PDB file of C-alpha atoms in Angstrom:
ATOM      1  CA  PRO X   1     106.024 103.808  96.373  1.00  0.00           C
ATOM      2  CA  LEU X   2     109.027 101.345  96.449  1.00  0.00           C
ATOM      3  CA  LEU X   3     109.216 101.209 100.167  1.00  0.00           C
ATOM      4  CA  THR X   4     105.031 100.663 100.028  1.00  0.00           C
ATOM      5  CA  ALA X   5     105.186  97.825  97.412  1.00  0.00           C
ATOM      6  CA  GLY X   6     108.002  96.500  99.475  1.00  0.00           C
ATOM      7  CA  VAL X   7     105.732  96.319 102.692  1.00  0.00           C
ATOM      8  CA  LEU X   8     102.918  94.667 100.580  1.00  0.00           C
ATOM      9  CA  ILE X   9     105.195  91.967  99.207  1.00  0.00           C
ATOM     10  CA  LEU X  10     106.712  91.350 102.831  1.00  0.00           C
ATOM     11  CA  VAL X  11     102.983  91.041 104.282  1.00  0.00           C
ATOM     12  CA  PHE X  12     101.286  89.268 101.736  1.00  0.00           C
ATOM     13  CA  SER X  13     104.448  86.968 100.962  1.00  0.00           C
ATOM     14  CA  VAL X  14     105.338  86.115 104.361  1.00  0.00           C
ATOM     15  CA  VAL X  15     102.522  86.747 106.790  1.00  0.00           C
ATOM     16  CA  VAL X  16      99.220  86.231 105.055  1.00  0.00           C
ATOM     17  CA  ARG X  17     100.999  84.263 102.102  1.00  0.00           C
ATOM     18  CA  ILE X  18      98.973  84.766  99.475  1.00  0.00           C
ATOM     19  CA  ASP X  19      99.376  81.501  97.201  1.00  0.00           C
ATOM     20  CA  LEU X  20     100.762  82.900  93.623  1.00  0.00           C
ATOM     21  CA  GLU X  21     103.940  82.085  92.293  1.00  0.00           C
ATOM     22  CA  ALA X  22     106.351  84.971  92.179  1.00  0.00           C
ATOM     23  CA  TYR X  23     104.067  87.203  94.180  1.00  0.00           C
ATOM     24  CA  TRP X  24     106.275  89.828  94.312  1.00  0.00           C
ATOM     25  CA  ALA X  25     106.409  90.287  90.498  1.00  0.00           C
ATOM     26  CA  PHE X  26     102.516  90.030  90.307  1.00  0.00           C
ATOM     27  CA  LEU X  27     102.181  92.921  92.944  1.00  0.00           C
ATOM     28  CA  ILE X  28     104.573  95.332  91.311  1.00  0.00           C
ATOM     29  CA  SER X  29     102.949  94.706  87.834  1.00  0.00           C
ATOM     30  CA  GLY X  30      99.691  96.352  89.227  1.00  0.00           C
ATOM     31  CA  TYR X  31     100.528  98.302  92.273  1.00  0.00           C
ATOM     32  CA  PHE X  32     102.516 101.154  90.438  1.00  0.00           C
ATOM     33  CA  VAL X  33      99.418 101.670  87.929  1.00  0.00           C
ATOM     34  CA  TRP X  34      97.138 102.042  91.142  1.00  0.00           C
ATOM     35  CA  ASN X  35      99.482 104.424  92.489  1.00  0.00           C
ATOM     36  CA  TYR X  36      99.393 106.669  89.487  1.00  0.00           C
ATOM     37  CA  ILE X  37      95.613 107.008  89.564  1.00  0.00           C
ATOM     38  CA  ALA X  38      95.509 107.443  93.133  1.00  0.00           C
ATOM     39  CA  GLN X  39      98.081 110.463  93.137  1.00  0.00           C
ATOM     40  CA  ASN X  40      96.215 112.133  90.235  1.00  0.00           C
ATOM     41  CA  VAL X  41      92.818 111.636  91.778  1.00  0.00           C
ATOM     42  CA  ASN X  42      93.982 112.961  95.094  1.00  0.00           C
ATOM     43  CA  ALA X  43      95.683 116.005  93.362  1.00  0.00           C
ATOM     44  CA  GLY X  44      92.429 116.826  91.580  1.00  0.00           C
ATOM     45  CA  THR X  45      90.745 117.675  94.703  1.00  0.00           C
ATOM     46  CA  MET X  46      92.857 120.664  95.125  1.00  0.00           C
ATOM     47  CA  LEU X  47      94.262 121.179  91.704  1.00  0.00           C
ATOM     48  CA  LEU X  48      91.768 124.487  90.846  1.00  0.00           C
ATOM     49  CA  LEU X  49      92.186 125.498  94.143  1.00  0.00           C
ATOM     50  CA  GLU X  50      95.951 125.622  94.187  1.00  0.00           C
ATOM     51  CA  HIS X  51      96.098 127.392  90.755  1.00  0.00           C
ATOM     52  CA  ALA X  52      93.390 130.016  91.787  1.00  0.00           C
ATOM     53  CA  ALA X  53      95.476 132.997  91.652  1.00  0.00           C
ATOM     54  CA  LEU X  54      97.334 131.815  88.320  1.00  0.00           C
ATOM     55  CA  ARG X  55      93.985 131.176  86.736  1.00  0.00           C
ATOM     56  CA  LYS X  56      92.992 134.810  87.719  1.00  0.00           C
ATOM     57  CA  SER X  57      96.123 136.555  86.489  1.00  0.00           C
ATOM     58  CA  ILE X  58      96.656 134.481  83.153  1.00  0.00           C
ATOM     59  CA  ALA X  59      93.873 133.376  80.656  1.00  0.00           C
ATOM     60  CA  PHE X  60      94.261 129.976  79.648  1.00  0.00           C
ATOM     61  CA  PRO X  61      92.317 126.798  79.169  1.00  0.00           C
ATOM     62  CA  ALA X  62      91.907 125.613  82.613  1.00  0.00           C
ATOM     63  CA  GLU X  63      92.122 122.011  80.857  1.00  0.00           C
ATOM     64  CA  LEU X  64      95.787 122.395  80.626  1.00  0.00           C
ATOM     65  CA  LEU X  65      95.928 122.137  84.593  1.00  0.00           C
ATOM     66  CA  VAL X  66      94.212 119.083  84.567  1.00  0.00           C
ATOM     67  CA  PHE X  67      96.650 117.498  81.636  1.00  0.00           C
ATOM     68  CA  GLY X  68      99.882 119.111  83.160  1.00  0.00           C
ATOM     69  CA  SER X  69      99.197 117.395  86.469  1.00  0.00           C
ATOM     70  CA  ALA X  70      98.573 114.074  84.499  1.00  0.00           C
ATOM     71  CA  ILE X  71     101.522 114.254  82.204  1.00  0.00           C
ATOM     72  CA  SER X  72     103.998 115.241  85.028  1.00  0.00           C
ATOM     73  CA  ARG X  73     102.809 111.974  86.965  1.00  0.00           C
ATOM     74  CA  LEU X  74     103.158 110.178  83.960  1.00  0.00           C
ATOM     75  CA  VAL X  75     106.694 110.489  83.546  1.00  0.00           C
ATOM     76  CA  GLU X  76     107.511 109.664  87.021  1.00  0.00           C
ATOM     77  CA  PHE X  77     105.140 106.480  86.570  1.00  0.00           C
ATOM     78  CA  ALA X  78     106.965 105.853  83.298  1.00  0.00           C
ATOM     79  CA  ILE X  79     110.440 105.595  84.868  1.00  0.00           C
ATOM     80  CA  GLU X  80     108.914 103.430  87.586  1.00  0.00           C
ATOM     81  CA  LEU X  81     107.385 101.165  84.838  1.00  0.00           C
ATOM     82  CA  GLY X  82     110.733 100.902  83.063  1.00  0.00           C
ATOM     83  CA  MET X  83     112.408  99.796  86.488  1.00  0.00           C
ATOM     84  CA  VAL X  84     109.782  97.183  86.930  1.00  0.00           C
ATOM     85  CA  MET X  85     109.620  96.086  83.213  1.00  0.00           C
ATOM     86  CA  ILE X  86     113.278  95.635  83.341  1.00  0.00           C
ATOM     87  CA  VAL X  87     113.210  93.764  86.863  1.00  0.00           C
ATOM     88  CA  LEU X  88     110.634  91.014  85.640  1.00  0.00           C
ATOM     89  CA  ALA X  89     112.591  90.719  82.742  1.00  0.00           C
ATOM     90  CA  VAL X  90     115.673  89.971  84.357  1.00  0.00           C
ATOM     91  CA  PHE X  91     114.385  87.881  87.263  1.00  0.00           C
ATOM     92  CA  HIS X  92     111.062  86.634  86.409  1.00  0.00           C
ATOM     93  CA  HIS X  93     110.820  85.846  82.824  1.00  0.00           C
ATOM     94  CA  GLY X  94     114.180  85.566  82.042  1.00  0.00           C
ATOM     95  CA  THR X  95     113.878  87.351  78.791  1.00  0.00           C
ATOM     96  CA  MET X  96     112.000  90.397  77.330  1.00  0.00           C
ATOM     97  CA  PRO X  97     108.425  89.149  76.592  1.00  0.00           C
ATOM     98  CA  LEU X  98     106.816  90.217  73.476  1.00  0.00           C
ATOM     99  CA  SER X  99     103.582  91.182  75.435  1.00  0.00           C
ATOM    100  CA  PHE X 100     105.635  94.161  76.825  1.00  0.00           C
ATOM    101  CA  LEU X 101     104.770  95.660  73.484  1.00  0.00           C
ATOM    102  CA  VAL X 102     101.464  96.504  74.349  1.00  0.00           C
ATOM    103  CA  VAL X 103     102.307  98.122  77.223  1.00  0.00           C
ATOM    104  CA  PRO X 104     102.097 101.975  75.676  1.00  0.00           C
ATOM    105  CA  VAL X 105      98.806 100.864  74.539  1.00  0.00           C
ATOM    106  CA  LEU X 106      97.717 100.413  78.291  1.00  0.00           C
ATOM    107  CA  ILE X 107      99.804 103.597  79.497  1.00  0.00           C
ATOM    108  CA  LEU X 108      97.426 105.494  77.002  1.00  0.00           C
ATOM    109  CA  ILE X 109      94.356 103.862  78.253  1.00  0.00           C
ATOM    110  CA  LEU X 110      95.452 104.087  81.765  1.00  0.00           C
ATOM    111  CA  PHE X 111      96.188 108.011  80.874  1.00  0.00           C
ATOM    112  CA  MET X 112      92.987 108.719  79.691  1.00  0.00           C
ATOM    113  CA  VAL X 113      91.479 107.101  83.083  1.00  0.00           C
ATOM    114  CA  ALA X 114      93.559 109.496  84.919  1.00  0.00           C
ATOM    115  CA  VAL X 115      92.407 112.890  83.283  1.00  0.00           C
ATOM    116  CA  GLY X 116      88.915 111.563  82.801  1.00  0.00           C
ATOM    117  CA  LEU X 117      88.604 110.925  86.740  1.00  0.00           C
ATOM    118  CA  THR X 118      90.784 114.019  87.669  1.00  0.00           C
ATOM    119  CA  MET X 119      88.268 116.669  85.922  1.00  0.00           C
ATOM    120  CA  ALA X 120      85.417 115.069  87.447  1.00  0.00           C
ATOM    121  CA  ILE X 121      87.028 115.413  91.001  1.00  0.00           C
ATOM    122  CA  ALA X 122      88.326 118.782  90.084  1.00  0.00           C
ATOM    123  CA  VAL X 123      84.712 120.262  89.459  1.00  0.00           C
ATOM    124  CA  ALA X 124      83.213 118.110  92.479  1.00  0.00           C
ATOM    125  CA  SER X 125      85.691 119.919  94.917  1.00  0.00           C
ATOM    126  CA  ALA X 126      85.091 123.097  93.905  1.00  0.00           C
ATOM    127  CA  PHE X 127      81.640 122.946  94.732  1.00  0.00           C
ATOM    128  CA  TYR X 128      82.265 120.532  97.356  1.00  0.00           C
ATOM    129  CA  HIS X 129      85.045 121.146  99.643  1.00  0.00           C
ATOM    130  CA  ASP X 130      84.597 117.990 101.787  1.00  0.00           C
ATOM    131  CA  VAL X 131      85.139 116.265  98.894  1.00  0.00           C
ATOM    132  CA  GLN X 132      89.273 116.180  99.382  1.00  0.00           C
ATOM    133  CA  HIS X 133      88.201 114.608 102.724  1.00  0.00           C
ATOM    134  CA  VAL X 134      86.144 111.680 100.990  1.00  0.00           C
ATOM    135  CA  VAL X 135      88.411 110.918  98.317  1.00  0.00           C
ATOM    136  CA  PRO X 136      90.900 109.045 100.396  1.00  0.00           C
ATOM    137  CA  ILE X 137      88.690 106.868 102.286  1.00  0.00           C
ATOM    138  CA  LEU X 138      86.998 105.844  98.425  1.00  0.00           C
ATOM    139  CA  LEU X 139      90.323 105.237  97.317  1.00  0.00           C
ATOM    140  CA  LEU X 140      90.782 103.038 100.362  1.00  0.00           C
ATOM    141  CA  THR X 141      88.107 101.085  99.569  1.00  0.00           C
ATOM    142  CA  LEU X 142      88.674 100.844  95.827  1.00  0.00           C
ATOM    143  CA  PHE X 143      92.296  99.725  96.557  1.00  0.00           C
ATOM    144  CA  TYR X 144      90.585  96.611  98.507  1.00  0.00           C
ATOM    145  CA  LEU X 145      87.878  96.011  95.748  1.00  0.00           C
ATOM    146  CA  SER X 146      90.542  96.392  92.985  1.00  0.00           C
ATOM    147  CA  PRO X 147      92.877  93.385  91.915  1.00  0.00           C
ATOM    148  CA  VAL X 148      95.978  95.269  93.013  1.00  0.00           C
ATOM    149  CA  PHE X 149      97.427  92.819  95.137  1.00  0.00           C
ATOM    150  CA  TYR X 150      95.352  90.140  94.373  1.00  0.00           C
ATOM    151  CA  PRO X 151      94.400  88.550  90.594  1.00  0.00           C
ATOM    152  CA  LEU X 152      90.504  88.785  89.515  1.00  0.00           C
ATOM    153  CA  SER X 153      90.898  85.005  89.628  1.00  0.00           C
ATOM    154  CA  PHE X 154      90.804  84.915  93.242  1.00  0.00           C
ATOM    155  CA  VAL X 155      87.379  86.382  93.622  1.00  0.00           C
ATOM    156  CA  PRO X 156      84.696  84.147  93.711  1.00  0.00           C
ATOM    157  CA  GLU X 157      82.937  83.358  90.227  1.00  0.00           C
ATOM    158  CA  ALA X 158      79.557  84.271  90.970  1.00  0.00           C
ATOM    159  CA  LEU X 159      80.970  88.075  92.395  1.00  0.00           C
ATOM    160  CA  GLN X 160      83.376  88.710  89.611  1.00  0.00           C
ATOM    161  CA  PRO X 161      80.366  90.198  87.099  1.00  0.00           C
ATOM    162  CA  TYR X 162      80.053  92.813  90.297  1.00  0.00           C
ATOM    163  CA  PHE X 163      84.055  93.229  90.109  1.00  0.00           C
ATOM    164  CA  ASN X 164      83.853  94.046  86.906  1.00  0.00           C
ATOM    165  CA  LEU X 165      81.934  96.880  87.316  1.00  0.00           C
ATOM    166  CA  ASN X 166      85.012  98.637  88.897  1.00  0.00           C
ATOM    167  CA  PRO X 167      86.609 100.536  85.948  1.00  0.00           C
ATOM    168  CA  PHE X 168      90.215  99.676  87.317  1.00  0.00           C
ATOM    169  CA  ALA X 169      89.557  96.011  87.236  1.00  0.00           C
ATOM    170  CA  ALA X 170      89.825  95.439  83.773  1.00  0.00           C
ATOM    171  CA  LEU X 171      92.904  97.857  83.506  1.00  0.00           C
ATOM    172  CA  LEU X 172      94.759  96.253  86.333  1.00  0.00           C
ATOM    173  CA  THR X 173      94.038  92.808  85.140  1.00  0.00           C
ATOM    174  CA  LEU X 174      95.514  94.075  81.516  1.00  0.00           C
ATOM    175  CA  PHE X 175      98.964  95.130  83.069  1.00  0.00           C
ATOM    176  CA  HIS X 176      99.139  92.086  85.440  1.00  0.00           C
ATOM    177  CA  THR X 177      98.440  89.677  81.976  1.00  0.00           C
ATOM    178  CA  ALA X 178     101.261  91.778  79.999  1.00  0.00           C
ATOM    179  CA  LEU X 179     103.929  92.153  82.545  1.00  0.00           C
ATOM    180  CA  TYR X 180     103.467  89.311  84.974  1.00  0.00           C
ATOM    181  CA  GLU X 181     102.158  86.582  82.966  1.00  0.00           C
ATOM    182  CA  GLY X 182     103.993  87.839  79.732  1.00  0.00           C
ATOM    183  CA  ARG X 183     100.975  87.317  77.440  1.00  0.00           C
ATOM    184  CA  TYR X 184      99.116  89.366  75.108  1.00  0.00           C
ATOM    185  CA  PRO X 185      95.785  90.277  76.782  1.00  0.00           C
ATOM    186  CA  GLN X 186      92.530  89.255  75.865  1.00  0.00           C
ATOM    187  CA  SER X 187      90.581  91.436  73.609  1.00  0.00           C
ATOM    188  CA  GLY X 188      87.714  91.606  75.571  1.00  0.00           C
ATOM    189  CA  VAL X 189      89.299  92.925  78.369  1.00  0.00           C
ATOM    190  CA  LEU X 190      91.089  95.274  76.309  1.00  0.00           C
ATOM    191  CA  VAL X 191      88.093  96.428  74.572  1.00  0.00           C
ATOM    192  CA  LEU X 192      86.441  96.690  78.125  1.00  0.00           C
ATOM    193  CA  ALA X 193      89.026  98.796  79.596  1.00  0.00           C
ATOM    194  CA  GLY X 194      89.291 101.072  76.798  1.00  0.00           C
ATOM    195  CA  ALA X 195      85.420 101.582  76.791  1.00  0.00           C
ATOM    196  CA  TRP X 196      85.574 102.618  80.542  1.00  0.00           C
ATOM    197  CA  ALA X 197      88.479 104.943  79.902  1.00  0.00           C
ATOM    198  CA  SER X 198      86.806 106.240  76.942  1.00  0.00           C
ATOM    199  CA  GLY X 199      83.457 106.818  79.118  1.00  0.00           C
ATOM    200  CA  LEU X 200      85.350 108.337  81.934  1.00  0.00           C
ATOM    201  CA  LEU X 201      87.140 110.944  79.767  1.00  0.00           C
ATOM    202  CA  LEU X 202      84.316 111.988  77.936  1.00  0.00           C
ATOM    203  CA  PHE X 203      82.113 112.273  81.470  1.00  0.00           C
ATOM    204  CA  GLY X 204      84.971 114.211  82.865  1.00  0.00           C
ATOM    205  CA  ASN X 205      85.333 116.682  79.717  1.00  0.00           C
ATOM    206  CA  PHE X 206      81.654 117.122  79.983  1.00  0.00           C
ATOM    207  CA  LEU X 207      81.432 118.182  83.492  1.00  0.00           C
ATOM    208  CA  PHE X 208      84.290 120.300  83.204  1.00  0.00           C
ATOM    209  CA  ASN X 209      83.184 122.348  80.401  1.00  0.00           C
ATOM    210  CA  ARG X 210      79.459 122.209  81.490  1.00  0.00           C
ATOM    211  CA  TYR X 211      80.717 124.285  84.599  1.00  0.00           C
ATOM    212  CA  LYS X 212      83.907 126.143  83.320  1.00  0.00           C
ATOM    213  CA  SER X 213      82.466 129.263  83.336  1.00  0.00           C
ATOM    214  CA  ILE X 214      81.276 128.884  86.930  1.00  0.00           C
ATOM    215  CA  LEU X 215      84.465 127.692  88.330  1.00  0.00           C
ATOM    216  CA  ALA X 216      86.585 130.681  87.510  1.00  0.00           C
ATOM    217  CA  GLU X 217      83.715 132.524  89.533  1.00  0.00           C
ATOM    218  CA  ILE X 218      83.835 130.013  92.760  1.00  0.00           C
ATOM    219  CA  VAL X 219      87.584 129.208  92.957  1.00  0.00           C
TER     220      VAL X 219
END
């Protein structure tokens, strides 16, 4: 992730030259958030298949696989984010902004999004094995349609409502606001991200529980 972030900073600061002050700070404020989501979604495509033997030999709630996967990657993400916050505080803000206090709330929202998506992807992959080939393409498309390496303000105003239909747009904007700008996020954006996260979690949990009994037979 650090190498990829370095390449993106080089490309969009030197070659493409996005006109944004301290672009490196902007990019690392959102890139690792996206990376956490992408890792969980990719893992979800093989999650049930990889643990099929374990699930057949030991009785335990299948949801634990999803939560275990998301939590294990959350530890890695927390380390990355901690490094990012230190670097931003020292080299970008010159101090530790009070907006960093809202980061735990943003991490909770991010975790809900990751779990909800992973549950839905895991169920879809159990029924349709081609999902594992489609997901990387969808993630790449969403990467460019999400404000990972550009701010939402760069999107034409007429198109912004459509970009906001992307569940990752509000979440990434929150992290950029708190980490890069050093400001408390707007309550409207926070509510929107929370609503998306809650909806995805409820949807993923609904699918998982609906097909839980069948999953044990087909995977």
